Structure formats: C-alpha cells, structure tokens
Amino acid sequence: MSETPQYSDPSDLLDFTWRQSPEIGEGYVRGIQLRDGLWLTIAHNHFYDEIITPNCDRAHSLEYCFHLAGGVVSSGTLTLAGQYGFYGSGMAPGCGTYQLLGQEHLDVSVHISPELFRSFAGNLDCELPPQLQHLIRPYTQTYYHHIGTTTPTMQVVLHQILDCPYWGISKRLHWESKVLELLGMLVVQEVEMRNGNHPLHSLKPDVKERLHHARELLLQRLDNPPTLIELARLVGLNDCTLKRGFREVFGTTVFSYVRSHRLEQARQLLQIGDMNIKEIAHLVGYADPKSFAIAFRKQFGLNPKDYRKKRKYSV
C-alpha cells in the first residue's frame, strides 16, 4: 500500500484511502473510524501474484469480513466469494495469510471493540447473554471464528454500503446503520446455533443437496424462472419442503432470491453501460420499467438512472 493515505471525503478527517503499490497490483483500501470502537474497511484490489502476509500472535477485536470477490486462506481456512468470516475477540494466532492468485478481491470488513459490543447488551453491567459470551475472550485465549454463507439479505446491505451516495455526516450515519444491521444478522445466527435450533440442523443432507440444485436452476433461468411447483418437481421435493427448506438454507424465499439476483444482474449491467435502462429491465425479467425502477431503488437505495449517473462520475 502507499505510505501516504488520501482523504476519501474532504469533509471527514477519519476517512482515508490507501492506493495499492503498483509493483504488486492495482486497487485501494478505504478505512473509516465510524465511532470509538467501530471501524469499516473496504478493500478492492487485483493482485498480480499470490500475496503471503506473515503474522505474529496478536490481540484481536471482534471482526466480520464479507468476501464479494476473490478469497483468502487464513489459519488454514479457505473463505471464498459469497462467504464471510465472523471472528470474536481474543488472541489471533500467528500464521500466513494467503490471498488467491491472479484474482480480483473485494472485501467489506468491520472491527468492533469488545467494549462497544458489550454496550449493546441492554443491561447496566453490559453482561452478554450466555449464547454470545464465546465472542469475547481474553487475549490469552484463541479467538472464536466461524465461516458462513452470505445470504441475499446480507448482499443487499453490502451493496448499500459499497454504493453509498452520501458524504459527511449523512455518509457516516448511513454506514454505521448498515454495519450494525449486518452485525445483528450475524448475532441472530450465533444465538440460533448456540441454542441448537439453527434451521439447518433440521434438514437431511440429501434435502440440502436438492435445495442447492434448486438454487442453481433458478440462477440458470433468472429471466424466466420455473414456478414453485415446477421447481419442486425438477429437484424431487414437494413444494412445502422446498419453500421451508429454501428459506432455512438461503435465508429468504424463492421469490425474493430470484428478485435479488435479477436486480444484482441489472446493477452489473448498469455499471457496464452498454444497454439502456429499458433494455436492462426486460433482460432481467421486468416488463414494466417503472416496476423495475421501484424494485431497484428498494434494494440499492437509488433508482437505475441515478445509480448509473453516480457510477459514471465516480470512475
């Protein structure tokens, strides 16, 4: 990284960007302290070669990191695009961190101090419930970590962070609300797992496999997806099991999953800029451009025209 950071927002002295050293790749790391004990980092890089970063044992705050492109191997665990790592406080053991070869990397990560996390407990002693106490460990103990799959709802919030249209105080309030929203989703999952009633525990392996097959079929036919009855028949499940299981595995309904991925495809097409908005709407399955604009704004916070304009001027 460049030794001298640049201010990302002239009105915010706690918002910095470091450019990638041209010898090893292209891109940047943007970091901002949102408040005492809360830091947001957005890293978007393309490395020419494998990067190995040796680390010593070190004190570690709570952290979650979502990988939107590329992946990383840390402590022998591989985390790829579409996954996240959730880490408690404690001691992070020294190891090499290996970023995958020749790939684009896009990560959104948040660090939270143990003191700030405890402050959300809602009691005078800042005592965490038993299901969350494993997230706060002394620095003499190895930290907790969990690798999970990014749900479509999480993806929506992540893109609302990446495509923030605000500056100054409005930007800080927007980002803080979104990083805490993601934290809330992760905490819900931790509580469910600790209580032993995480939804995934109730599904047999062959049902999970069929549900993943259903997701692949939906992704292949986003422009003209099968009905629930047809999809259930294609993967060998009844429609009730499909609906219940799909929500449990992917955190959303079949309809919401299709809509989310249609709009994500539209967002990428708007970035490319080769098609007009009406053409994009039809391509992703919206016959009415107005309905498309309403759905797009609901998911990304901007209508398609304003999103394209923002991307144009940010390049």
Short mmCIF file of C-alpha atoms in Angstrom, two decimals:
data_model
loop_
_atom_site.label_atom_id
_atom_site.label_comp_id
_atom_site.label_asym_id
_atom_site.label_seq_id
_atom_site.Cartn_x
_atom_site.Cartn_y
_atom_site.Cartn_z
CA MET A 1 0.00 0.00 0.00
CA SER A 2 1.04 3.59 -0.49
CA GLU A 3 2.60 5.02 2.67
CA THR A 4 0.64 8.28 2.49
CA PRO A 5 -3.15 7.94 2.65
CA GLN A 6 -5.52 10.30 0.91
CA TYR A 7 -8.71 11.75 2.31
CA SER A 8 -11.65 9.94 0.69
CA ASP A 9 -14.10 12.60 1.84
CA PRO A 10 -12.71 16.16 2.27
CA SER A 11 -15.31 16.82 4.98
CA ASP A 12 -14.29 13.76 7.02
CA LEU A 13 -10.83 13.61 8.57
CA LEU A 14 -11.33 9.98 9.67
CA ASP A 15 -11.98 8.61 6.17
CA PHE A 16 -8.78 7.53 4.38
CA THR A 17 -7.82 5.67 1.20
CA TRP A 18 -4.54 3.87 0.59
CA ARG A 19 -3.67 3.03 -3.02
CA GLN A 20 -2.21 -0.36 -3.86
CA SER A 21 1.52 -0.42 -4.58
CA PRO A 22 1.81 -0.74 -8.39
CA GLU A 23 4.56 -3.33 -8.02
CA ILE A 24 2.13 -5.95 -6.72
CA GLY A 25 -1.27 -4.94 -8.08
CA GLU A 26 -3.96 -2.35 -8.57
CA GLY A 27 -6.70 -1.05 -6.30
CA TYR A 28 -7.21 0.53 -2.91
CA VAL A 29 -8.12 0.07 0.73
CA ARG A 30 -10.53 2.59 2.24
CA GLY A 31 -10.85 2.77 6.00
CA ILE A 32 -13.02 4.90 8.26
CA GLN A 33 -13.50 5.11 12.01
CA LEU A 34 -17.26 5.47 12.42
CA ARG A 35 -17.08 5.95 16.19
CA ASP A 36 -14.87 4.89 19.09
CA GLY A 37 -14.51 1.14 18.76
CA LEU A 38 -16.10 0.80 15.31
CA TRP A 39 -14.10 0.71 12.06
CA LEU A 40 -15.21 -0.04 8.49
CA THR A 41 -12.78 -1.12 5.77
CA ILE A 42 -13.50 -1.60 2.06
CA ALA A 43 -10.72 -3.26 0.04
CA HIS A 44 -10.88 -3.62 -3.75
CA ASN A 45 -7.71 -4.95 -5.36
CA HIS A 46 -6.38 -7.07 -8.18
CA PHE A 47 -3.06 -8.72 -7.34
CA TYR A 48 -0.59 -9.86 -9.97
CA ASP A 49 0.65 -12.76 -7.86
CA GLU A 50 -0.05 -14.66 -4.67
CA ILE A 51 0.32 -12.47 -1.59
CA ILE A 52 1.67 -14.00 1.60
CA THR A 53 1.49 -11.88 4.74
CA PRO A 54 3.21 -13.41 7.79
CA ASN A 55 1.60 -12.56 11.14
CA CYS A 56 2.66 -12.98 14.76
CA ASP A 57 0.31 -13.76 17.62
CA ARG A 58 -1.70 -10.59 18.18
CA ALA A 59 -4.62 -9.17 20.10
CA HIS A 60 -7.80 -9.23 18.03
CA SER A 61 -11.02 -7.25 18.32
CA LEU A 62 -14.34 -8.61 17.08
CA GLU A 63 -14.42 -8.66 13.29
CA TYR A 64 -16.56 -9.77 10.41
CA CYS A 65 -15.36 -9.81 6.83
CA PHE A 66 -17.54 -10.40 3.77
CA HIS A 67 -15.82 -11.58 0.58
CA LEU A 68 -17.65 -10.34 -2.50
CA ALA A 69 -14.91 -11.29 -4.97
CA GLY A 70 -11.81 -13.43 -4.66
CA GLY A 71 -10.90 -15.24 -1.48
CA VAL A 72 -8.36 -15.73 1.26
CA VAL A 73 -6.75 -18.57 3.21
CA SER A 74 -6.25 -17.72 6.88
CA SER A 75 -5.37 -20.13 9.68
CA GLY A 76 -5.72 -22.94 7.16
CA THR A 77 -9.34 -22.00 6.37
CA LEU A 78 -10.39 -21.06 2.84
CA THR A 79 -13.01 -18.32 2.50
CA LEU A 80 -14.33 -17.54 -0.99
CA ALA A 81 -16.61 -15.02 -2.67
CA GLY A 82 -20.11 -15.41 -1.30
CA GLN A 83 -18.85 -16.27 2.18
CA TYR A 84 -17.96 -14.35 5.32
CA GLY A 85 -15.77 -14.84 8.35
CA PHE A 86 -17.03 -13.88 11.81
CA TYR A 87 -14.32 -13.59 14.48
CA GLY A 88 -14.54 -12.94 18.19
CA SER A 89 -12.05 -11.03 20.30
CA GLY A 90 -9.05 -12.73 21.82
CA MET A 91 -5.68 -13.87 20.55
CA ALA A 92 -5.21 -14.35 16.81
CA PRO A 93 -2.51 -17.00 16.35
CA GLY A 94 0.39 -16.14 14.07
CA CYS A 95 0.07 -17.64 10.60
CA GLY A 96 0.45 -16.72 6.96
CA THR A 97 -2.49 -15.11 5.18
CA TYR A 98 -2.63 -16.19 1.53
CA GLN A 99 -4.68 -14.25 -0.97
CA LEU A 100 -5.63 -16.22 -4.04
CA LEU A 101 -3.62 -15.94 -7.19
CA GLY A 102 -4.44 -13.55 -10.01
CA GLN A 103 -7.94 -12.65 -8.89
CA GLU A 104 -9.96 -9.58 -8.15
CA HIS A 105 -10.59 -9.16 -4.42
CA LEU A 106 -13.45 -7.17 -2.94
CA ASP A 107 -13.93 -7.31 0.81
CA VAL A 108 -16.03 -5.40 3.32
CA SER A 109 -14.80 -5.81 6.88
CA VAL A 110 -15.76 -4.30 10.21
CA HIS A 111 -13.83 -4.25 13.51
CA ILE A 112 -15.70 -3.77 16.77
CA SER A 113 -14.11 -3.30 20.18
CA PRO A 114 -15.25 -5.69 22.93
CA GLU A 115 -16.38 -2.69 24.99
CA LEU A 116 -18.68 -1.40 22.24
CA PHE A 117 -20.09 -4.87 21.60
CA ARG A 118 -20.87 -5.32 25.29
CA SER A 119 -22.65 -1.95 25.34
CA PHE A 120 -25.41 -3.48 23.18
CA ALA A 121 -26.26 -5.99 25.91
CA GLY A 122 -29.05 -3.77 27.24
CA ASN A 123 -28.21 -4.04 30.95
CA LEU A 124 -26.23 -1.90 33.40
CA ASP A 125 -23.45 -4.48 33.75
CA CYS A 126 -23.05 -4.88 29.96
CA GLU A 127 -23.36 -8.62 30.54
CA LEU A 128 -23.78 -10.60 27.33
CA PRO A 129 -26.29 -13.48 27.16
CA PRO A 130 -24.70 -16.95 27.51
CA GLN A 131 -25.13 -17.66 23.77
CA LEU A 132 -22.78 -14.76 22.91
CA GLN A 133 -20.16 -14.90 25.63
CA HIS A 134 -17.88 -17.01 23.43
CA LEU A 135 -17.40 -13.93 21.21
CA ILE A 136 -15.49 -12.07 23.95
CA ARG A 137 -12.38 -13.89 25.12
CA PRO A 138 -9.28 -12.60 26.95
CA TYR A 139 -6.21 -12.01 24.84
CA THR A 140 -4.59 -15.10 26.38
CA GLN A 141 -7.16 -17.32 24.61
CA THR A 142 -7.50 -18.05 20.89
CA TYR A 143 -10.39 -16.18 19.33
CA TYR A 144 -13.59 -17.79 18.07
CA HIS A 145 -14.20 -17.87 14.33
CA HIS A 146 -16.98 -19.07 12.08
CA ILE A 147 -17.25 -19.21 8.27
CA GLY A 148 -20.72 -18.74 6.83
CA THR A 149 -22.57 -18.19 3.56
CA THR A 150 -23.66 -14.67 2.66
CA THR A 151 -27.44 -14.53 2.34
CA PRO A 152 -29.25 -12.41 -0.28
CA THR A 153 -30.40 -10.06 2.51
CA MET A 154 -26.78 -9.57 3.58
CA GLN A 155 -25.79 -8.95 -0.05
CA VAL A 156 -28.36 -6.14 -0.29
CA VAL A 157 -26.88 -4.41 2.77
CA LEU A 158 -23.33 -4.88 1.48
CA HIS A 159 -24.16 -3.16 -1.80
CA GLN A 160 -25.86 -0.37 0.13
CA ILE A 161 -22.50 0.13 1.85
CA LEU A 162 -20.47 -0.01 -1.36
CA ASP A 163 -22.82 2.27 -3.30
CA CYS A 164 -23.34 4.86 -0.57
CA PRO A 165 -24.45 8.11 -2.30
CA TYR A 166 -23.82 10.36 0.73
CA TRP A 167 -20.98 12.45 2.13
CA GLY A 168 -20.07 13.86 5.52
CA ILE A 169 -22.40 13.17 8.43
CA SER A 170 -25.04 11.52 6.23
CA LYS A 171 -22.43 9.05 4.95
CA ARG A 172 -21.29 8.18 8.46
CA LEU A 173 -24.85 7.63 9.70
CA HIS A 174 -25.65 5.51 6.63
CA TRP A 175 -22.57 3.33 7.03
CA GLU A 176 -22.93 2.91 10.79
CA SER A 177 -26.56 1.81 10.44
CA LYS A 178 -25.61 -0.74 7.76
CA VAL A 179 -22.61 -2.27 9.55
CA LEU A 180 -24.73 -2.68 12.70
CA GLU A 181 -27.54 -4.20 10.63
CA LEU A 182 -25.09 -6.83 9.36
CA LEU A 183 -23.84 -7.42 12.91
CA GLY A 184 -27.43 -8.01 14.02
CA MET A 185 -27.89 -10.69 11.35
CA LEU A 186 -24.70 -12.44 12.41
CA VAL A 187 -25.64 -12.33 16.09
CA VAL A 188 -29.04 -13.89 15.35
CA GLN A 189 -27.29 -16.79 13.63
CA GLU A 190 -24.86 -17.23 16.53
CA VAL A 191 -27.71 -17.39 19.06
CA GLU A 192 -29.59 -19.93 16.93
CA MET A 193 -26.52 -22.15 16.58
CA ARG A 194 -25.74 -21.97 20.31
CA ASN A 195 -29.32 -22.83 21.19
CA GLY A 196 -29.06 -25.88 18.96
CA ASN A 197 -32.07 -24.87 16.92
CA HIS A 198 -30.31 -23.49 13.90
CA PRO A 199 -32.64 -24.23 10.97
CA LEU A 200 -30.01 -26.17 9.05
CA HIS A 201 -29.88 -28.83 11.77
CA SER A 202 -33.40 -29.94 10.86
CA LEU A 203 -32.65 -30.76 7.22
CA LYS A 204 -31.25 -34.05 5.98
CA PRO A 205 -28.13 -33.93 3.76
CA ASP A 206 -29.97 -35.13 0.65
CA VAL A 207 -32.62 -32.40 1.10
CA LYS A 208 -29.90 -29.74 1.40
CA GLU A 209 -28.33 -31.07 -1.80
CA ARG A 210 -31.65 -30.82 -3.63
CA LEU A 211 -32.16 -27.28 -2.35
CA HIS A 212 -28.75 -26.24 -3.68
CA HIS A 213 -29.71 -27.81 -7.00
CA ALA A 214 -32.91 -25.73 -6.94
CA ARG A 215 -30.85 -22.58 -6.44
CA GLU A 216 -28.64 -23.44 -9.41
CA LEU A 217 -31.70 -23.95 -11.60
CA LEU A 218 -33.04 -20.55 -10.56
CA LEU A 219 -29.73 -18.85 -11.38
CA GLN A 220 -29.72 -20.50 -14.81
CA ARG A 221 -33.24 -19.27 -15.55
CA LEU A 222 -33.41 -15.84 -13.91
CA ASP A 223 -35.14 -14.30 -16.94
CA ASN A 224 -37.88 -16.98 -16.91
CA PRO A 225 -37.75 -18.90 -13.62
CA PRO A 226 -39.82 -22.04 -13.07
CA THR A 227 -42.88 -21.92 -10.83
CA LEU A 228 -42.63 -23.32 -7.32
CA ILE A 229 -44.50 -26.46 -8.36
CA GLU A 230 -42.26 -26.95 -11.41
CA LEU A 231 -39.08 -26.28 -9.41
CA ALA A 232 -40.13 -28.73 -6.70
CA ARG A 233 -40.76 -31.40 -9.35
CA LEU A 234 -37.38 -30.76 -11.01
CA VAL A 235 -35.45 -31.32 -7.78
CA GLY A 236 -37.64 -34.10 -6.37
CA LEU A 237 -39.20 -32.29 -3.41
CA ASN A 238 -42.74 -31.37 -2.55
CA ASP A 239 -43.50 -27.66 -2.69
CA CYS A 240 -43.91 -27.28 1.09
CA THR A 241 -40.45 -28.77 1.76
CA LEU A 242 -38.98 -26.61 -1.00
CA LYS A 243 -40.43 -23.39 0.44
CA ARG A 244 -39.49 -24.16 4.04
CA GLY A 245 -36.06 -25.57 3.25
CA PHE A 246 -35.11 -22.80 0.82
CA ARG A 247 -35.77 -20.16 3.46
CA GLU A 248 -33.82 -22.11 6.06
CA VAL A 249 -30.75 -22.67 3.87
CA PHE A 250 -30.60 -19.37 1.99
CA GLY A 251 -32.30 -17.03 4.43
CA THR A 252 -35.02 -15.88 2.05
CA THR A 253 -37.95 -17.09 -0.05
CA VAL A 254 -37.59 -18.44 -3.57
CA PHE A 255 -39.33 -15.34 -4.95
CA SER A 256 -37.08 -12.93 -3.01
CA TYR A 257 -33.98 -14.87 -4.07
CA VAL A 258 -34.87 -14.56 -7.74
CA ARG A 259 -35.72 -10.86 -7.39
CA SER A 260 -32.48 -10.13 -5.54
CA HIS A 261 -30.33 -11.82 -8.17
CA ARG A 262 -32.24 -10.22 -11.04
CA LEU A 263 -31.58 -6.80 -9.56
CA GLU A 264 -27.93 -7.66 -8.90
CA GLN A 265 -27.58 -8.63 -12.57
CA ALA A 266 -29.22 -5.32 -13.52
CA ARG A 267 -26.80 -3.43 -11.28
CA GLN A 268 -23.83 -5.00 -13.05
CA LEU A 269 -25.30 -4.19 -16.46
CA LEU A 270 -25.79 -0.57 -15.42
CA GLN A 271 -22.11 -0.42 -14.48
CA ILE A 272 -21.06 -1.71 -17.90
CA GLY A 273 -23.19 0.93 -19.61
CA ASP A 274 -23.77 -0.77 -22.98
CA MET A 275 -27.58 -1.02 -22.67
CA ASN A 276 -30.29 1.47 -21.86
CA ILE A 277 -32.41 1.08 -18.74
CA LYS A 278 -35.47 -0.23 -20.55
CA GLU A 279 -33.41 -2.94 -22.25
CA ILE A 280 -31.87 -3.95 -18.92
CA ALA A 281 -35.30 -4.13 -17.27
CA HIS A 282 -36.58 -6.50 -19.97
CA LEU A 283 -33.41 -8.60 -19.89
CA VAL A 284 -33.73 -9.31 -16.16
CA GLY A 285 -37.44 -10.12 -16.41
CA TYR A 286 -39.28 -6.84 -15.82
CA ALA A 287 -41.88 -6.00 -18.47
CA ASP A 288 -42.61 -2.62 -16.86
CA PRO A 289 -39.59 -0.26 -16.46
CA LYS A 290 -41.43 1.59 -13.66
CA SER A 291 -41.79 -1.60 -11.64
CA PHE A 292 -38.11 -2.30 -12.28
CA ALA A 293 -37.12 1.18 -11.05
CA ILE A 294 -39.17 0.79 -7.86
CA ALA A 295 -37.65 -2.62 -7.08
CA PHE A 296 -34.13 -1.39 -7.89
CA ARG A 297 -34.46 1.62 -5.60
CA LYS A 298 -35.80 -0.54 -2.79
CA GLN A 299 -32.78 -2.84 -3.00
CA PHE A 300 -29.96 -0.37 -3.72
CA GLY A 301 -31.27 2.95 -2.43
CA LEU A 302 -31.11 4.70 -5.83
CA ASN A 303 -33.21 4.47 -8.97
CA PRO A 304 -31.40 2.99 -12.01
CA LYS A 305 -30.85 6.38 -13.70
CA ASP A 306 -29.26 7.95 -10.62
CA TYR A 307 -27.20 4.81 -9.96
CA ARG A 308 -25.76 4.89 -13.48
CA LYS A 309 -25.01 8.61 -13.16
CA LYS A 310 -23.26 8.09 -9.82
CA ARG A 311 -21.12 5.28 -11.22
CA LYS A 312 -20.22 7.39 -14.25
CA TYR A 313 -18.89 10.26 -12.16
CA SER A 314 -17.13 8.02 -9.64
CA VAL A 315 -15.00 6.30 -12.27
#
